[in-house]
Each structure stands twice: as structure tokens, then as C-alpha cells.
C-alpha positions as protocol buffer text, in pm:
chain_id: "A"
residue {
  index: 1
  type: MET
  ca { x: 1209 y: 692 z: 1646 }
}
residue {
  index: 2
  type: ARG
  ca { x: 1026 y: 930 z: 1410 }
}
residue {
  index: 3
  type: GLU
  ca { x: 1256 y: 845 z: 1122 }
}
residue {
  index: 4
  type: ASN
  ca { x: 1205 y: 471 z: 1173 }
}
residue {
  index: 5
  type: ILE
  ca { x: 827 y: 506 z: 1174 }
}
residue {
  index: 6
  type: LEU
  ca { x: 832 y: 725 z: 863 }
}
residue {
  index: 7
  type: LEU
  ca { x: 1065 y: 479 z: 688 }
}
residue {
  index: 8
  type: LEU
  ca { x: 841 y: 184 z: 775 }
}
residue {
  index: 9
  type: LEU
  ca { x: 532 y: 369 z: 652 }
}
residue {
  index: 10
  type: GLN
  ca { x: 711 y: 460 z: 329 }
}
residue {
  index: 11
  type: ILE
  ca { x: 826 y: 101 z: 275 }
}
residue {
  index: 12
  type: ILE
  ca { x: 471 y: -27 z: 321 }
}
residue {
  index: 13
  type: THR
  ca { x: 314 y: 234 z: 95 }
}
residue {
  index: 14
  type: VAL
  ca { x: 573 y: 237 z: -184 }
}
residue {
  index: 15
  type: ASP
  ca { x: 704 y: -117 z: -181 }
}
residue {
  index: 16
  type: PHE
  ca { x: 386 y: -303 z: -85 }
}
residue {
  index: 17
  type: PHE
  ca { x: 75 y: -98 z: -167 }
}
residue {
  index: 18
  type: THR
  ca { x: 211 y: 43 z: -493 }
}
residue {
  index: 19
  type: ALA
  ca { x: 363 y: -290 z: -590 }
}
residue {
  index: 20
  type: PHE
  ca { x: 35 y: -468 z: -517 }
}
residue {
  index: 21
  type: GLY
  ca { x: -146 y: -220 z: -741 }
}
residue {
  index: 22
  type: LEU
  ca { x: 103 y: -287 z: -1021 }
}
residue {
  index: 23
  type: TYR
  ca { x: 84 y: -662 z: -957 }
}
residue {
  index: 24
  type: SER
  ca { x: -296 y: -655 z: -971 }
}
residue {
  index: 25
  type: ILE
  ca { x: -294 y: -489 z: -1311 }
}
residue {
  index: 26
  type: LEU
  ca { x: -39 y: -742 z: -1438 }
}
residue {
  index: 27
  type: TYR
  ca { x: -235 y: -1029 z: -1283 }
}
residue {
  index: 28
  type: LEU
  ca { x: -558 y: -920 z: -1450 }
}
residue {
  index: 29
  type: ILE
  ca { x: -385 y: -901 z: -1788 }
}
residue {
  index: 30
  type: VAL
  ca { x: -207 y: -1236 z: -1749 }
}
residue {
  index: 31
  type: SER
  ca { x: -518 y: -1412 z: -1615 }
}
residue {
  index: 32
  type: ILE
  ca { x: -698 y: -1338 z: -1941 }
}
residue {
  index: 33
  type: PHE
  ca { x: -449 y: -1552 z: -2134 }
}
residue {
  index: 34
  type: ILE
  ca { x: -333 y: -1806 z: -1874 }
}
residue {
  index: 35
  type: LYS
  ca { x: -586 y: -2008 z: -1675 }
}
residue {
  index: 36
  type: LYS
  ca { x: -361 y: -2208 z: -1443 }
}
residue {
  index: 37
  type: PRO
  ca { x: -454 y: -2282 z: -1079 }
}
residue {
  index: 38
  type: ILE
  ca { x: -109 y: -2176 z: -955 }
}
residue {
  index: 39
  type: LEU
  ca { x: -177 y: -1824 z: -1080 }
}
residue {
  index: 40
  type: TYR
  ca { x: -495 y: -1803 z: -873 }
}
residue {
  index: 41
  type: LYS
  ca { x: -316 y: -1945 z: -567 }
}
residue {
  index: 42
  type: ILE
  ca { x: -42 y: -1681 z: -596 }
}
residue {
  index: 43
  type: ASP
  ca { x: -308 y: -1411 z: -624 }
}
residue {
  index: 44
  type: GLU
  ca { x: -490 y: -1545 z: -319 }
}
residue {
  index: 45
  type: GLU
  ca { x: -170 y: -1531 z: -114 }
}
residue {
  index: 46
  type: ALA
  ca { x: -89 y: -1182 z: -246 }
}
residue {
  index: 47
  type: VAL
  ca { x: -432 y: -1060 z: -136 }
}
residue {
  index: 48
  type: LYS
  ca { x: -384 y: -1213 z: 211 }
}
residue {
  index: 49
  type: PHE
  ca { x: -39 y: -1053 z: 235 }
}
residue {
  index: 50
  type: ILE
  ca { x: -162 y: -707 z: 135 }
}
residue {
  index: 51
  type: SER
  ca { x: -446 y: -735 z: 388 }
}
residue {
  index: 52
  type: LEU
  ca { x: -189 y: -805 z: 660 }
}
residue {
  index: 53
  type: ALA
  ca { x: 26 y: -518 z: 531 }
}
residue {
  index: 54
  type: GLY
  ca { x: -278 y: -289 z: 557 }
}
residue {
  index: 55
  type: VAL
  ca { x: -330 y: -383 z: 921 }
}
residue {
  index: 56
  type: ILE
  ca { x: 40 y: -330 z: 995 }
}
residue {
  index: 57
  type: TYR
  ca { x: 34 y: 5 z: 813 }
}
residue {
  index: 58
  type: PHE
  ca { x: -264 y: 129 z: 1012 }
}
residue {
  index: 59
  type: ALA
  ca { x: -114 y: 11 z: 1343 }
}
residue {
  index: 60
  type: VAL
  ca { x: 219 y: 181 z: 1267 }
}
residue {
  index: 61
  type: TRP
  ca { x: 34 y: 497 z: 1160 }
}
residue {
  index: 62
  type: ILE
  ca { x: -156 y: 507 z: 1491 }
}
residue {
  index: 63
  type: ILE
  ca { x: 163 y: 439 z: 1690 }
}
residue {
  index: 64
  type: GLY
  ca { x: 338 y: 709 z: 1486 }
}
residue {
  index: 65
  type: PHE
  ca { x: 69 y: 958 z: 1578 }
}
residue {
  index: 66
  type: PHE
  ca { x: 131 y: 900 z: 1950 }
}
residue {
  index: 67
  type: VAL
  ca { x: 510 y: 905 z: 1908 }
}
residue {
  index: 68
  type: PHE
  ca { x: 503 y: 1228 z: 1707 }
}
residue {
  index: 69
  type: TYR
  ca { x: 270 y: 1387 z: 1959 }
}
residue {
  index: 70
  type: ALA
  ca { x: 486 y: 1281 z: 2255 }
}
residue {
  index: 71
  type: GLU
  ca { x: 811 y: 1401 z: 2094 }
}
residue {
  index: 72
  type: SER
  ca { x: 674 y: 1737 z: 1977 }
}
residue {
  index: 73
  type: ASN
  ca { x: 704 y: 2074 z: 2144 }
}
residue {
  index: 74
  type: PRO
  ca { x: 382 y: 2257 z: 2244 }
}
residue {
  index: 75
  type: GLU
  ca { x: 363 y: 2454 z: 1919 }
}
residue {
  index: 76
  type: GLU
  ca { x: 400 y: 2140 z: 1706 }
}
residue {
  index: 77
  type: LYS
  ca { x: 138 y: 1964 z: 1919 }
}
residue {
  index: 78
  type: SER
  ca { x: -104 y: 2249 z: 1859 }
}
residue {
  index: 79
  type: ASP
  ca { x: -36 y: 2241 z: 1483 }
}
residue {
  index: 80
  type: MET
  ca { x: -80 y: 1865 z: 1477 }
}
residue {
  index: 81
  type: LEU
  ca { x: -412 y: 1877 z: 1660 }
}
residue {
  index: 82
  type: ASN
  ca { x: -525 y: 2158 z: 1431 }
}
residue {
  index: 83
  type: ARG
  ca { x: -446 y: 1945 z: 1124 }
}
residue {
  index: 84
  type: MET
  ca { x: -626 y: 1645 z: 1272 }
}
residue {
  index: 85
  type: PHE
  ca { x: -940 y: 1817 z: 1396 }
}
residue {
  index: 86
  type: GLY
  ca { x: -934 y: 2157 z: 1229 }
}
residue {
  index: 87
  type: LYS
  ca { x: -1085 y: 2293 z: 912 }
}
residue {
  index: 88
  type: TYR
  ca { x: -908 y: 2047 z: 679 }
}
residue {
  index: 89
  type: TRP
  ca { x: -933 y: 1737 z: 899 }
}
residue {
  index: 90
  type: ILE
  ca { x: -1057 y: 1527 z: 606 }
}
residue {
  index: 91
  type: GLY
  ca { x: -718 y: 1556 z: 434 }
}
residue {
  index: 92
  type: TYR
  ca { x: -539 y: 1418 z: 737 }
}
residue {
  index: 93
  type: TRP
  ca { x: -761 y: 1115 z: 790 }
}
residue {
  index: 94
  type: THR
  ca { x: -866 y: 1017 z: 438 }
}
residue {
  index: 95
  type: GLN
  ca { x: -552 y: 853 z: 300 }
}
residue {
  index: 96
  type: PRO
  ca { x: -462 y: 618 z: 590 }
}
residue {
  index: 97
  type: ILE
  ca { x: -823 y: 513 z: 641 }
}
residue {
  index: 98
  type: LEU
  ca { x: -870 y: 463 z: 266 }
}
residue {
  index: 99
  type: TRP
  ca { x: -562 y: 241 z: 238 }
}
residue {
  index: 100
  type: PHE
  ca { x: -667 y: 43 z: 544 }
}
residue {
  index: 101
  type: ALA
  ca { x: -1024 y: 2 z: 415 }
}
residue {
  index: 102
  type: LEU
  ca { x: -912 y: -101 z: 65 }
}
residue {
  index: 103
  type: THR
  ca { x: -673 y: -365 z: 194 }
}
residue {
  index: 104
  type: GLN
  ca { x: -935 y: -506 z: 431 }
}
residue {
  index: 105
  type: LEU
  ca { x: -1208 y: -511 z: 166 }
}
residue {
  index: 106
  type: LEU
  ca { x: -980 y: -736 z: -41 }
}
residue {
  index: 107
  type: ARG
  ca { x: -1031 y: -1008 z: 221 }
}
residue {
  index: 108
  type: PHE
  ca { x: -1376 y: -1070 z: 72 }
}
residue {
  index: 109
  type: LYS
  ca { x: -1361 y: -1306 z: -227 }
}
residue {
  index: 110
  type: LYS
  ca { x: -1632 y: -1116 z: -417 }
}
residue {
  index: 111
  type: VAL
  ca { x: -1423 y: -801 z: -396 }
}
residue {
  index: 112
  type: SER
  ca { x: -1085 y: -958 z: -470 }
}
residue {
  index: 113
  type: LYS
  ca { x: -1219 y: -1154 z: -771 }
}
residue {
  index: 114
  type: ASN
  ca { x: -1402 y: -857 z: -925 }
}
residue {
  index: 115
  type: ALA
  ca { x: -1181 y: -721 z: -1206 }
}
residue {
  index: 116
  type: LEU
  ca { x: -1332 y: -372 z: -1208 }
}
residue {
  index: 117
  type: LEU
  ca { x: -1290 y: -329 z: -831 }
}
residue {
  index: 118
  type: ARG
  ca { x: -933 y: -459 z: -851 }
}
residue {
  index: 119
  type: ILE
  ca { x: -850 y: -197 z: -1116 }
}
residue {
  index: 120
  type: VAL
  ca { x: -1005 y: 81 z: -906 }
}
residue {
  index: 121
  type: PHE
  ca { x: -828 y: -44 z: -592 }
}
residue {
  index: 122
  type: SER
  ca { x: -500 y: -68 z: -784 }
}
residue {
  index: 123
  type: PHE
  ca { x: -530 y: 294 z: -894 }
}
residue {
  index: 124
  type: LEU
  ca { x: -611 y: 406 z: -540 }
}
residue {
  index: 125
  type: LEU
  ca { x: -315 y: 210 z: -398 }
}
residue {
  index: 126
  type: ILE
  ca { x: -69 y: 333 z: -663 }
}
residue {
  index: 127
  type: VAL
  ca { x: -168 y: 700 z: -660 }
}
residue {
  index: 128
  type: SER
  ca { x: -220 y: 860 z: -323 }
}
residue {
  index: 129
  type: ILE
  ca { x: -478 y: 1133 z: -279 }
}
residue {
  index: 130
  type: GLU
  ca { x: -197 y: 1384 z: -224 }
}
residue {
  index: 131
  type: GLN
  ca { x: -33 y: 1286 z: -554 }
}
residue {
  index: 132
  type: PHE
  ca { x: -365 y: 1300 z: -734 }
}
residue {
  index: 133
  type: ILE
  ca { x: -439 y: 1651 z: -603 }
}
residue {
  index: 134
  type: ILE
  ca { x: -90 y: 1771 z: -695 }
}
residue {
  index: 135
  type: PHE
  ca { x: -128 y: 1624 z: -1043 }
}
residue {
  index: 136
  type: ILE
  ca { x: -473 y: 1777 z: -1100 }
}
residue {
  index: 137
  type: THR
  ca { x: -381 y: 2122 z: -969 }
}
residue {
  index: 138
  type: SER
  ca { x: -52 y: 2141 z: -1159 }
}
residue {
  index: 139
  type: PHE
  ca { x: -173 y: 1985 z: -1484 }
}
residue {
  index: 140
  type: HIS
  ca { x: -347 y: 2294 z: -1609 }
}
residue {
  index: 141
  type: ARG
  ca { x: -31 y: 2501 z: -1570 }
}
residue {
  index: 142
  type: ASP
  ca { x: 226 y: 2283 z: -1738 }
}
residue {
  index: 143
  type: TYR
  ca { x: 195 y: 2035 z: -2021 }
}
residue {
  index: 144
  type: LEU
  ca { x: 570 y: 2001 z: -2071 }
}
residue {
  index: 145
  type: PRO
  ca { x: 721 y: 1654 z: -2027 }
}
residue {
  index: 146
  type: SER
  ca { x: 1009 y: 1809 z: -1832 }
}
residue {
  index: 147
  type: SER
  ca { x: 784 y: 1851 z: -1528 }
}
residue {
  index: 148
  type: TRP
  ca { x: 638 y: 1500 z: -1538 }
}
residue {
  index: 149
  type: THR
  ca { x: 924 y: 1358 z: -1333 }
}
residue {
  index: 150
  type: MET
  ca { x: 925 y: 1625 z: -1063 }
}
residue {
  index: 151
  type: TYR
  ca { x: 735 y: 1409 z: -816 }
}
residue {
  index: 152
  type: ARG
  ca { x: 929 y: 1082 z: -790 }
}
residue {
  index: 153
  type: ASP
  ca { x: 783 y: 910 z: -489 }
}
residue {
  index: 154
  type: LEU
  ca { x: 797 y: 573 z: -661 }
}
residue {
  index: 155
  type: ASP
  ca { x: 1165 y: 614 z: -758 }
}
residue {
  index: 156
  type: ILE
  ca { x: 1085 y: 507 z: -1111 }
}
residue {
  index: 157
  type: TYR
  ca { x: 1273 y: 698 z: -1379 }
}
residue {
  index: 158
  type: PRO
  ca { x: 1187 y: 709 z: -1750 }
}
residue {
  index: 159
  type: SER
  ca { x: 1511 y: 543 z: -1862 }
}
residue {
  index: 160
  type: ASN
  ca { x: 1438 y: 215 z: -1684 }
}
residue {
  index: 161
  type: PHE
  ca { x: 1063 y: 248 z: -1633 }
}
residue {
  index: 162
  type: PHE
  ca { x: 955 y: -104 z: -1729 }
}
residue {
  index: 163
  type: LEU
  ca { x: 1247 y: -270 z: -1553 }
}
residue {
  index: 164
  type: ALA
  ca { x: 1169 y: -74 z: -1236 }
}
residue {
  index: 165
  type: LEU
  ca { x: 802 y: -173 z: -1253 }
}
residue {
  index: 166
  type: LEU
  ca { x: 897 y: -537 z: -1301 }
}
residue {
  index: 167
  type: MET
  ca { x: 1144 y: -525 z: -1012 }
}
residue {
  index: 168
  type: LYS
  ca { x: 878 y: -376 z: -781 }
}
residue {
  index: 169
  type: ILE
  ca { x: 643 y: -662 z: -870 }
}
residue {
  index: 170
  type: VAL
  ca { x: 916 y: -925 z: -824 }
}
residue {
  index: 171
  type: PHE
  ca { x: 1013 y: -770 z: -489 }
}
residue {
  index: 172
  type: PHE
  ca { x: 650 y: -778 z: -380 }
}
residue {
  index: 173
  type: LEU
  ca { x: 609 y: -1142 z: -489 }
}
residue {
  index: 174
  type: PHE
  ca { x: 927 y: -1231 z: -300 }
}
residue {
  index: 175
  type: PHE
  ca { x: 770 y: -1101 z: 21 }
}
residue {
  index: 176
  type: VAL
  ca { x: 446 y: -1281 z: -61 }
}
residue {
  index: 177
  type: GLY
  ca { x: 651 y: -1602 z: -87 }
}
residue {
  index: 178
  type: ILE
  ca { x: 817 y: -1535 z: 248 }
}
residue {
  index: 179
  type: TYR
  ca { x: 473 y: -1469 z: 400 }
}
residue {
  index: 180
  type: TYR
  ca { x: 338 y: -1795 z: 255 }
}
residue {
  index: 181
  type: LEU
  ca { x: 631 y: -2000 z: 386 }
}
residue {
  index: 182
  type: ALA
  ca { x: 615 y: -1840 z: 731 }
}
residue {
  index: 183
  type: LYS
  ca { x: 240 y: -1897 z: 750 }
}
residue {
  index: 184
  type: ASN
  ca { x: 280 y: -2264 z: 660 }
}
residue {
  index: 185
  type: GLN
  ca { x: 560 y: -2311 z: 913 }
}
residue {
  index: 186
  type: ILE
  ca { x: 344 y: -2158 z: 1187 }
}
residue {
  index: 187
  type: LYS
  ca { x: 58 y: -2393 z: 1093 }
}
residue {
  index: 188
  type: ILE
  ca { x: 288 y: -2696 z: 1103 }
}
residue {
  index: 189
  type: PHE
  ca { x: 433 y: -2586 z: 1438 }
}
residue {
  index: 190
  type: ALA
  ca { x: 85 y: -2535 z: 1585 }
}
residue {
  index: 191
  type: LYS
  ca { x: -30 y: -2873 z: 1456 }
}
residue {
  index: 192
  type: THR
  ca { x: 270 y: -3054 z: 1611 }
}
residue {
  index: 193
  type: LYS
  ca { x: 211 y: -2877 z: 1943 }
}
residue {
  index: 194
  type: ARG
  ca { x: -153 y: -2992 z: 1942 }
}
residue {
  index: 195
  type: ILE
  ca { x: -47 y: -3349 z: 1867 }
}
residue {
  index: 196
  type: GLU
  ca { x: 208 y: -3343 z: 2150 }
}
residue {
  index: 197
  type: ASN
  ca { x: -53 y: -3224 z: 2398 }
}
């Protein structure tokens, strides 16, 4: 059960949050040159999808907490509670709450249409706080390019960097399309049920 929860959380963070951050940057660049309504409609659906993904992420994270606590031995339970409520409690709670808050703030049109906020949100969705701290603390020790690929959470390698970024965005947009079609089918089904009654 633990492995499934961790896999689901990793899929949401890497394949959805990171991809949405990359998509947002690409969208902001493309929207400067192309002013078509379909582009804005796709962005609106992508924002709705990432808001739903944020809710699912937070729910799975909470469920994972209870599962991990239930499946742990007494020593692990004590360590877990110490991490959650001990001296460094802020490090435990910050990232999940930040991702949840960012994805829910995107529900507001003023936030999702603001280019500066979208860039900041994209950065915060692409780079986790843990990655940022690792980067900052290790940057002063090593300027060599050989160490730049040590932390490969995104599974993007230098040889196919742009292709991998493009594939992440296409994968994300594929799921946005599935979300859009499913949402429309549910609306049609609900409408026909109301007409029948």
C-alpha cells in the first residue's frame, strides 16, 4: 500500500505539477504571439485540471499519512510524529500545503490570468522546496557541470532535454483532454437524467 501511495504522489508531482509548470511557461510565451480563443480555452481546462490534481494530491497525502502511521512500528511512529510536530515541523508541512494552495489559487481568474503569478507558480511547481534547498546548499561547493545531473527527479537528461520537456507537456495536455471529455460526458449524462425525471 505504501508503494502505491508513493507512486501516485510521485506521478502527480512529477507528471502533473511539473508538467503544468512547464506548460504555463510555454503558454505564456506562445500567447504573446498567438491570440486564438482555442489557446485560452485549453489553458482554462488545464487550470481546472491542475486544481483537481491538487485536491487529489492533498487527499492522497493525508491518506498516506494515516496508512504510513498504521503500518509503522512504534519507533517509526515516534520518528514520524517528531518530524511532523517537532523542531523542524515546517519542513514536513510546507511542501504539500504549498502545492495544494497554489493549485487552488489558480481557480481564481485574476490569479490564473496574471502572467507574473503564473511564472512564480510555475517555478514553485517545478522546483520543490527540498530541491531548492539542496541546490542552494550544494551550489557553493561545486560549480562543475558533472554534478548538475546528480538529482534527476524529473528524469530529464541533457541529451534529450528539449524532447523530454516537450513530451512532458504533451503528456499533460493528453490528460487535460481526457479530463475535458470526461467532464463533458458527465454533464451530458446528468442533463439526460434530469430530462428523464
